[in-house]
Coordinates of C-alpha atoms in Angstrom, one line a residue:
M1 CA 135.2 31.4 104.8
A2 CA 134.1 32.1 108.4
A3 CA 133.3 35.4 109.6
P4 CA 135.5 36.6 112.4
K5 CA 134.3 36.5 116.3
E6 CA 134.3 40.3 116.4
S7 CA 132.6 40.4 113.0
R8 CA 130.3 38.1 114.1
G9 CA 129.2 40.0 117.7
A10 CA 128.8 43.5 116.0
A11 CA 126.6 41.8 113.8
V12 CA 124.5 40.3 116.3
R13 CA 124.4 44.0 118.2
G14 CA 123.9 45.6 114.8
W15 CA 120.5 43.4 113.7
Y16 CA 119.5 44.5 117.7
G17 CA 119.7 47.7 117.0
R18 CA 117.7 47.5 113.9
Q19 CA 114.8 46.0 115.3
P20 CA 111.8 48.2 116.0
R21 CA 111.2 49.6 119.5
V22 CA 108.5 46.8 120.0
V23 CA 110.7 44.0 119.2
R24 CA 113.4 45.4 121.5
I25 CA 111.1 45.5 124.3
V26 CA 109.8 42.1 123.4
L27 CA 113.1 40.3 123.2
G28 CA 114.2 41.9 126.3
I29 CA 111.0 40.9 128.3
V30 CA 111.8 37.6 127.0
F31 CA 115.4 37.6 128.1
A32 CA 114.2 38.7 131.9
G33 CA 111.5 35.8 131.7
L34 CA 114.1 33.6 131.7
A35 CA 116.6 35.0 133.9
F36 CA 113.5 34.2 136.5
L37 CA 113.6 31.1 135.8
L38 CA 117.1 30.2 136.0
P39 CA 116.5 28.9 139.8
Y40 CA 114.9 26.0 138.3
V41 CA 117.4 25.2 135.7
G42 CA 118.4 22.2 137.6
E43 CA 115.7 20.5 136.5
I44 CA 116.5 20.6 133.1
P45 CA 117.4 16.8 132.0
V46 CA 121.4 16.4 131.3
I47 CA 122.7 20.2 131.0
G48 CA 120.9 21.6 134.5
P49 CA 123.0 19.3 136.9
Q50 CA 126.0 20.6 135.0
I51 CA 125.2 24.1 135.4
V52 CA 123.8 24.3 139.3
T53 CA 126.7 24.8 142.0
Q54 CA 127.0 21.6 144.3
G55 CA 129.0 23.0 147.5
I56 CA 126.2 25.7 147.7
D57 CA 122.4 25.6 147.3
W58 CA 122.3 27.0 144.0
P59 CA 119.8 30.1 144.7
S60 CA 121.9 30.9 147.3
A61 CA 124.3 30.9 144.5
L62 CA 121.9 33.2 142.0
F63 CA 121.9 35.5 144.8
N64 CA 125.6 35.3 144.9
M65 CA 125.9 36.9 141.7
S66 CA 122.9 39.0 141.9
Y67 CA 124.7 41.8 143.8
Y68 CA 128.1 40.9 142.0
V69 CA 126.2 41.9 138.6
L70 CA 125.3 45.7 140.8
L71 CA 128.8 46.0 141.8
A72 CA 129.7 45.0 138.7
L73 CA 127.4 48.0 136.2
G74 CA 127.9 50.5 139.8
L75 CA 131.6 50.2 139.2
N76 CA 131.2 50.0 135.0
V77 CA 130.0 53.4 135.3
V78 CA 132.8 55.2 137.1
V79 CA 136.1 52.5 135.4
G80 CA 134.3 51.7 131.8
F81 CA 131.5 54.9 131.2
A82 CA 133.5 57.9 132.8
G83 CA 137.3 56.1 133.0
L84 CA 138.1 56.9 136.6
L85 CA 140.4 53.6 138.1
D86 CA 138.4 53.1 141.8
L87 CA 139.9 50.1 143.4
G88 CA 138.4 51.1 146.5
Y89 CA 134.8 50.5 145.5
V90 CA 133.9 47.3 148.4
G91 CA 133.9 50.8 150.4
F92 CA 130.5 51.9 149.0
F93 CA 129.6 48.2 149.1
A94 CA 130.5 48.2 153.0
V95 CA 128.7 51.9 153.3
G96 CA 125.5 50.8 152.0
A97 CA 125.8 47.7 154.9
Y98 CA 126.6 49.2 157.8
T99 CA 124.6 51.9 157.5
V100 CA 121.3 49.0 157.2
A101 CA 123.3 47.6 160.3
L102 CA 123.5 50.1 162.6
L103 CA 119.7 51.4 161.6
T104 CA 117.9 47.8 162.3
S105 CA 120.2 45.5 164.6
P106 CA 119.6 45.4 168.0
D107 CA 123.2 45.1 168.1
S108 CA 123.8 48.8 167.2
V109 CA 124.5 51.7 169.6
L110 CA 121.6 53.5 168.0
R111 CA 119.1 51.1 169.2
T112 CA 116.8 51.8 167.0
E113 CA 115.6 48.6 165.4
W114 CA 113.9 50.1 162.0
G115 CA 112.5 48.0 159.6
W116 CA 114.7 46.8 156.5
A117 CA 112.9 48.9 153.8
V118 CA 112.9 51.7 155.8
A119 CA 116.5 51.9 156.5
V120 CA 117.3 51.0 152.7
P121 CA 116.8 55.0 151.5
V122 CA 119.1 56.4 154.3
G123 CA 121.6 53.2 153.2
L124 CA 121.4 54.8 149.6
A125 CA 121.9 58.1 150.5
V126 CA 124.9 57.7 152.7
A127 CA 126.8 56.0 150.4
M128 CA 126.1 58.2 147.6
L129 CA 126.9 60.8 149.7
S130 CA 130.4 58.7 150.4
G131 CA 130.9 58.9 146.7
L132 CA 130.6 62.9 146.6
V133 CA 133.3 63.2 150.0
L134 CA 135.9 60.6 148.0
G135 CA 134.9 62.0 144.6
Y136 CA 135.4 65.3 145.5
P137 CA 138.9 65.6 146.8
T138 CA 139.9 63.6 143.8
L139 CA 138.9 65.5 141.0
R140 CA 142.7 66.7 139.8
L141 CA 144.1 63.1 139.9
R142 CA 143.9 60.4 137.4
G143 CA 145.3 57.2 136.7
D144 CA 147.9 55.6 139.3
Y145 CA 147.1 58.5 141.9
L146 CA 143.7 57.7 141.8
A147 CA 143.6 54.4 142.2
I148 CA 146.1 54.6 144.9
V149 CA 143.8 56.9 147.0
T150 CA 140.7 55.1 146.7
L151 CA 142.6 52.5 147.5
G152 CA 142.8 54.0 150.9
F153 CA 139.2 55.0 151.1
A154 CA 138.7 51.6 151.0
E155 CA 141.3 50.7 153.6
I156 CA 140.0 53.6 156.3
I157 CA 136.7 52.0 155.9
R158 CA 137.7 48.7 156.8
I159 CA 140.0 49.5 159.3
V160 CA 137.4 51.9 161.3
A161 CA 134.9 49.1 160.9
T162 CA 137.7 46.5 162.5
S163 CA 138.7 48.5 165.0
T164 CA 135.9 50.9 166.5
E165 CA 133.3 49.7 168.9
T166 CA 130.6 51.7 167.0
L167 CA 131.0 49.2 164.0
R168 CA 131.6 45.9 166.4
G169 CA 134.8 44.8 164.4
D170 CA 134.8 41.1 163.3
R171 CA 131.9 40.5 166.3
G172 CA 129.5 42.4 163.5
F173 CA 125.9 42.9 163.5
S174 CA 123.2 40.2 164.0
D175 CA 119.6 39.7 163.6
I176 CA 119.3 42.3 160.6
P177 CA 116.1 42.4 159.4
H178 CA 114.7 40.6 156.2
P179 CA 112.9 42.2 153.5
P180 CA 109.2 42.8 154.3
G181 CA 106.0 40.5 152.9
E182 CA 104.2 37.6 154.2
Y183 CA 102.5 34.9 152.2
A184 CA 98.6 34.3 152.1
D185 CA 99.4 31.7 155.3
G186 CA 101.5 34.3 157.4
K187 CA 104.8 32.8 156.3
P188 CA 107.6 35.8 155.4
I189 CA 108.3 35.4 151.9
F190 CA 112.1 36.4 152.4
G191 CA 113.2 33.7 155.1
V192 CA 116.6 31.7 156.1
A193 CA 115.3 28.7 154.0
D194 CA 114.5 29.8 150.7
A195 CA 116.7 32.1 148.7
I196 CA 114.4 32.4 145.9
P197 CA 112.8 35.5 146.9
Y198 CA 116.1 37.1 147.2
Y199 CA 117.5 36.4 144.0
W200 CA 114.1 37.6 142.3
L201 CA 114.5 40.7 144.2
G202 CA 117.9 40.9 143.2
L203 CA 117.3 40.5 139.5
A204 CA 114.0 43.0 139.5
V205 CA 116.8 45.6 140.8
I206 CA 119.2 44.6 138.2
I207 CA 116.8 45.4 135.8
L208 CA 116.1 48.7 137.0
V209 CA 119.8 49.8 137.2
I210 CA 119.8 48.8 134.0
F211 CA 116.9 50.8 132.7
G212 CA 118.9 53.7 134.3
V213 CA 122.2 53.5 133.6
R214 CA 121.5 52.4 130.1
N215 CA 119.3 56.1 129.7
L216 CA 122.3 57.5 131.5
D217 CA 124.7 56.3 128.9
N218 CA 122.6 57.7 125.8
S219 CA 122.2 61.1 127.4
R220 CA 124.4 64.3 128.0
V221 CA 125.5 63.0 131.1
G222 CA 127.1 59.6 129.2
R223 CA 128.5 61.9 126.5
S224 CA 130.0 63.8 129.0
W225 CA 131.9 60.9 130.6
L226 CA 132.9 59.2 127.2
A227 CA 134.6 62.7 126.3
I228 CA 136.4 62.9 129.7
R229 CA 137.6 58.8 129.4
E230 CA 138.9 59.4 125.8
D231 CA 140.5 63.5 126.9
Q232 CA 139.6 65.1 130.2
E233 CA 141.8 68.0 128.3
A234 CA 140.3 68.2 125.3
A235 CA 136.5 67.4 127.1
E236 CA 137.3 70.8 128.9
I237 CA 138.1 73.1 126.1
M238 CA 135.3 71.8 124.4
G239 CA 132.9 73.1 127.0
V240 CA 132.2 69.9 129.3
R241 CA 131.9 70.8 133.1
T242 CA 134.2 67.6 134.1
I243 CA 134.1 68.0 137.9
K244 CA 130.3 68.0 137.5
Y245 CA 130.2 65.1 135.5
K246 CA 133.0 63.1 137.5
L247 CA 130.6 63.8 140.6
W248 CA 128.4 62.3 138.9
A249 CA 130.4 58.9 138.2
F250 CA 131.0 58.8 141.6
A251 CA 127.7 59.3 143.0
I252 CA 126.1 56.8 140.8
G253 CA 128.4 54.2 141.1
A254 CA 128.6 54.5 145.1
F255 CA 124.7 54.4 145.1
I256 CA 124.8 51.3 143.1
G257 CA 127.1 49.9 145.2
G258 CA 125.2 50.6 148.4
L259 CA 122.7 49.1 146.8
G260 CA 124.6 46.1 146.8
G261 CA 125.2 46.0 150.2
V262 CA 121.8 46.9 151.9
M263 CA 120.3 43.8 149.6
F264 CA 123.3 41.8 151.2
A265 CA 123.2 42.7 154.7
G266 CA 119.3 41.8 154.7
Q267 CA 119.5 38.7 153.0
Q268 CA 122.7 37.3 155.1
G269 CA 121.2 38.9 158.8
F270 CA 124.7 39.3 159.8
M271 CA 127.5 41.1 158.5
N272 CA 131.2 41.9 160.4
S273 CA 134.4 43.6 159.2
Q274 CA 135.6 40.8 157.4
T275 CA 133.3 40.5 154.6
F276 CA 134.6 43.9 153.0
V277 CA 138.4 43.4 152.0
L278 CA 140.5 45.0 149.8
Q279 CA 140.3 41.7 147.8
F280 CA 136.3 42.1 146.9
S281 CA 137.6 45.5 145.0
I282 CA 139.8 43.5 142.6
L283 CA 137.2 40.6 142.0
V284 CA 134.9 43.1 140.6
L285 CA 136.9 45.1 138.9
A286 CA 138.4 42.0 136.9
G287 CA 134.7 41.0 136.5
V288 CA 134.7 44.4 135.0
V289 CA 137.4 44.1 132.8
M290 CA 136.9 40.4 132.0
G291 CA 133.7 41.2 130.7
G292 CA 134.1 44.1 128.3
S293 CA 134.4 47.4 130.2
G294 CA 132.2 49.9 129.4
N295 CA 129.5 47.6 128.1
I296 CA 126.5 46.9 130.1
A297 CA 126.2 43.5 128.9
G298 CA 129.8 42.7 130.0
A299 CA 129.7 44.0 133.4
I300 CA 126.6 42.1 133.8
L301 CA 128.4 38.8 132.4
G302 CA 131.8 39.6 134.3
G303 CA 129.9 40.1 137.6
A304 CA 127.9 36.9 137.3
L305 CA 131.5 34.9 136.1
I306 CA 133.5 35.9 139.5
S307 CA 130.7 35.0 141.8
Y308 CA 129.8 31.5 139.8
I309 CA 133.1 30.0 139.1
P310 CA 134.3 30.3 143.0
D311 CA 130.5 28.6 143.7
R312 CA 130.5 26.0 140.8
L313 CA 134.0 24.9 142.6
R314 CA 133.1 23.9 145.8
G315 CA 132.1 20.5 146.0
I316 CA 134.2 19.2 143.4
E317 CA 137.3 16.8 144.3
D318 CA 140.4 17.6 142.2
P319 CA 141.5 14.0 140.7
I320 CA 145.3 14.6 142.0
W321 CA 145.0 15.8 145.4
H322 CA 141.6 14.8 146.5
T323 CA 140.8 17.9 148.0
D324 CA 137.9 20.5 147.3
L325 CA 138.4 22.2 144.2
F326 CA 137.6 25.8 145.8
G327 CA 140.8 25.9 147.7
F328 CA 141.9 26.2 143.9
R329 CA 139.7 28.8 143.4
F330 CA 142.0 31.9 143.1
A331 CA 144.2 30.2 140.8
I332 CA 141.5 28.9 138.1
F333 CA 140.0 32.1 138.2
G334 CA 143.7 33.9 137.6
A335 CA 144.1 31.8 134.8
V336 CA 141.4 32.2 133.0
I337 CA 141.8 36.2 133.4
I338 CA 145.1 36.0 131.5
A339 CA 143.4 34.1 129.3
I340 CA 141.0 36.4 128.3
M341 CA 143.5 39.0 128.6
I342 CA 145.8 37.2 126.0
F343 CA 142.8 35.8 123.5
R344 CA 140.6 38.6 124.0
P345 CA 142.0 41.7 125.5
Q346 CA 138.4 43.8 124.8
G347 CA 136.8 41.3 127.4
L348 CA 134.3 38.8 126.5
I349 CA 131.2 41.3 125.1
P350 CA 133.3 44.7 124.7
S351 CA 131.8 47.6 123.9
R352 CA 131.7 48.5 120.0
R353 CA 134.4 51.7 120.7
R354 CA 136.5 49.6 122.8
A355 CA 136.7 46.7 120.3
M356 CA 137.3 49.6 117.5
E357 CA 139.9 51.1 119.3
L358 CA 141.8 47.8 120.1
K359 CA 141.4 47.2 116.1
D360 CA 143.4 50.2 114.9
R361 CA 146.1 50.0 117.4
E362 CA 146.8 46.0 116.2
K363 CA 147.2 48.0 112.9
E364 CA 149.4 50.4 114.1
V365 CA 151.8 47.5 115.3
A366 CA 154.8 46.4 113.1
P367 CA 154.8 43.0 111.6
I368 CA 157.7 41.1 113.2
E369 CA 159.6 39.5 110.8

């Protein structure tokens, strides 16, 4: 008799966890190497053309996936690890991007025109500070109330960006510099024609973020987040400094979101207020839940899918109305999410704790006769 899917998944995780540290490192290097080769997957006969996007350059689609994965990893810290429902995560993405634009673009009122690499640390610091600014007034809120406040935070940033002359509204910022670097012949590594270096940069950043988040999750900080997520009152009684660790979650999530923003600004070279709509936050949250809230691998998969599915639909004609399927992306994506929530409510790659919780709840439900 075949083992259930949950059992097989748990068996794979258990096998990986039992391997010596050297074996796990080697496997991680192999997976990372395969990820760096993804821009060339289209050259694989038969399989490759079915994977690569048609309506958008494949390396550009990979870069889009990279910053969506970053955002999913950051939101997973706030929602998955600490259990804080954040509907305004796009605000941190916007703060990082706008900070870089203000410091680097010739359209900025500051007229500083810094290089991209010099502006990045400032953008990350401002994004982290904005996480603390949002987190401190909301320390006593949870659930729906916290979601409404974070939603308001994102909307405030969008409205300010749209209506203030300093942030230039729909006109936006142009000529934002790209990351530095040149080939031996003087040609820039990060240009406008080839998105592969941007994807490789994004992938390298993702690997560093995974290491950092994983170490935090396995540390005292991660255990405190788990206690807060399960029962905040009980955690306070047991001596967990909930205020401190909730602020940690907001600050680290904001840092990672700002990191996605500075990379987005450096690749696009132009940005305006229409980029940072509420729909963006909802999409990233859907990716985290769909992939598996509280699990790093699940957040990576969910973040990649919410970017890949719409891009893959570009250029594909539906057989009935003969229109681009990209126009139906939200309907198709919604149907996919509904199916996953019905048949796999714990997510595609759930955390072990989340999977066990849902299994226990199924046992508590009385059978219908």
